[in-house]
Amino acid sequence: MTVPLEKAQSSSAAISEKSEDLWEAQDNVDTRNPVVKSSEFAYRATDLVHINNDGVKHAAKHIRQKLLVESYTPRTWRTHPLHICPSEPYNPEDSLNKSVLDWIFLISSLNFSFWSEKEGRPDRYGVEWLSGWDSDEKKVWTGYWSLVASLNRALEEDIPITDPQFYSSETLCPDSLIEYVFREAKQSSEPIPLLRERIAVMREVGFILCNSYGGSFKGFLDEFQRKHDGQGTSIDLVKMVTTTFPAFRDEVYYEGTKVCLWKRAQILVAEAWAAFYPASSDSPHPLFPGPQGPEISRLTMFADYRVPQILHHLCILTYPASLLRKLHGLVPLAPGSREELSLRSASIIAVELVREEILRLIKEEGGDSDGASKAGAVSSVLIDFYLWDLAKKVESGEEKIEGVETAEMVPIHRTRSIWY
């Protein structure tokens, strides 16, 4: 399921000496993430969106302080009112944990294309459900959270929508039932985007789980552990996901070179990592019990349409005038186009550099930068989680960034795709 990319007539963009060291370091380890190396190629080859190294340094200092002040850690995942949290202490035989893994898997399978032509209007697609599992009040959820709310609502209605054995079956779970699960709120005048594509993804991933892994994502993880003798890491799991499920194979070819972006595969692994992150960072992670642990620092940010927006606002990314005109004009960017690939690859590299700069600051102050990286307290995953939340808050006017230079908040890029 690859998309051919247009060839770009462009010269390579200059990357800082620091980033050159980063690529070499990635190349020198067996566990390197293919997303890093291929994104570096795409960044050079497209030569459109550029990284502002001064912006990286200033924003890294700001982001680090925010992570500290807001106590933003992997455990923050458990605080969202829509999340279903696993039991503690971890018990592999607990049926709740199996259900949480299936819930995370389906959400990650369908985590794409939530932007609306009616952005900012009350009649955009939304899902009416509770404000949280512990609340009696209802609200209309939009964007990514509309997906989570719709699945939670179905579970509350005793529809086992997150069970692969259910949603893979056209008999048990006909298309009409899936349409009902994703039904829009009364105030909405549009359906969920790419409904047919979502149904196709559900059938495909459900079929694979049921035919090869005992009908659950836990079965898939059990096979992952067996394959790696209990020593598999997060990047090993990402690779197995992209190899096994075509719907997670977020890859394109640009000028004859394969570029791996793997947004949903990485976010699937990252969500599972955060959901099951132990109460003490000194405890082994139940999903990655080997001596190396998860090695979550090997994962990159998740290249979507929301994080590039906040990276530009923070002056980390710079856009040429031609791209700004398209964004302001709400011009769709084709999947695999030069503009789209440049936005995604530049974002991946930029967040890697922010992570490296934060670790440098910690080390400069005498802190344990290696420990922070290993525990996932400083990782591109956690930085992505924070930046995505920040982008939503800034766009809605809930929060304003102060103490660091910012650029205008431009509209997100509009690309309809099952990849993000």
Coordinates of N, CA and C in Angstrom, one line a residue, residues 48 312 319-333 339 408 410-412:
L48 N 12.5 21.9 0.9 CA 11.4 22.9 0.9 C 11.2 23.4 2.3
H312 N 6.2 24.9 13.5 CA 6.3 26.2 12.7 C 6.0 27.4 13.7
Y319 N 8.8 27.8 6.7 CA 8.1 27.5 5.4 C 8.4 28.5 4.4
P320 N 8.6 28.1 3.1 CA 8.7 29.1 2.0 C 7.4 29.7 1.8
A321 N 7.4 30.9 1.1 CA 6.2 31.6 0.8 C 5.2 30.8 0.0
S322 N 5.7 30.0 -0.9 CA 4.8 29.2 -1.8 C 4.0 28.2 -0.9
L323 N 4.6 27.6 0.1 CA 3.8 26.7 1.0 C 2.9 27.4 1.9
L324 N 3.3 28.6 2.4 CA 2.4 29.4 3.2 C 1.1 29.8 2.5
R325 N 1.3 30.1 1.2 CA 0.1 30.5 0.4 C -0.9 29.4 0.3
K326 N -0.3 28.2 0.1 CA -1.2 27.0 0.0 C -1.9 26.7 1.3
L327 N -1.2 26.8 2.4 CA -1.8 26.5 3.7 C -2.9 27.5 4.0
H328 N -2.6 28.8 3.8 CA -3.6 29.8 4.1 C -4.8 29.7 3.2
G329 N -4.5 29.2 1.9 CA -5.6 29.1 1.0 C -6.3 27.8 1.1
L330 N -5.9 27.0 2.1 CA -6.6 25.7 2.4 C -6.5 24.7 1.2
V331 N -5.4 24.9 0.4 CA -5.2 24.0 -0.8 C -4.8 22.6 -0.3
P332 N -5.5 21.6 -0.8 CA -5.1 20.2 -0.4 C -3.8 19.9 -0.9
L333 N -3.0 19.1 -0.1 CA -1.7 18.6 -0.5 C -1.8 17.1 -0.8
E339 N 5.5 18.8 -1.1 CA 5.2 19.6 0.1 C 4.9 18.7 1.3
E408 N 3.4 33.1 13.3 CA 1.9 33.0 13.2 C 1.5 31.5 13.3
V410 N -0.3 29.0 11.5 CA -0.9 28.8 10.2 C -1.8 27.6 10.3
P411 N -2.7 27.5 9.3 CA -3.6 26.3 9.3 C -2.8 25.0 9.1
I412 N -3.3 23.9 9.5 CA -2.7 22.6 9.3 C -2.7 22.3 7.8

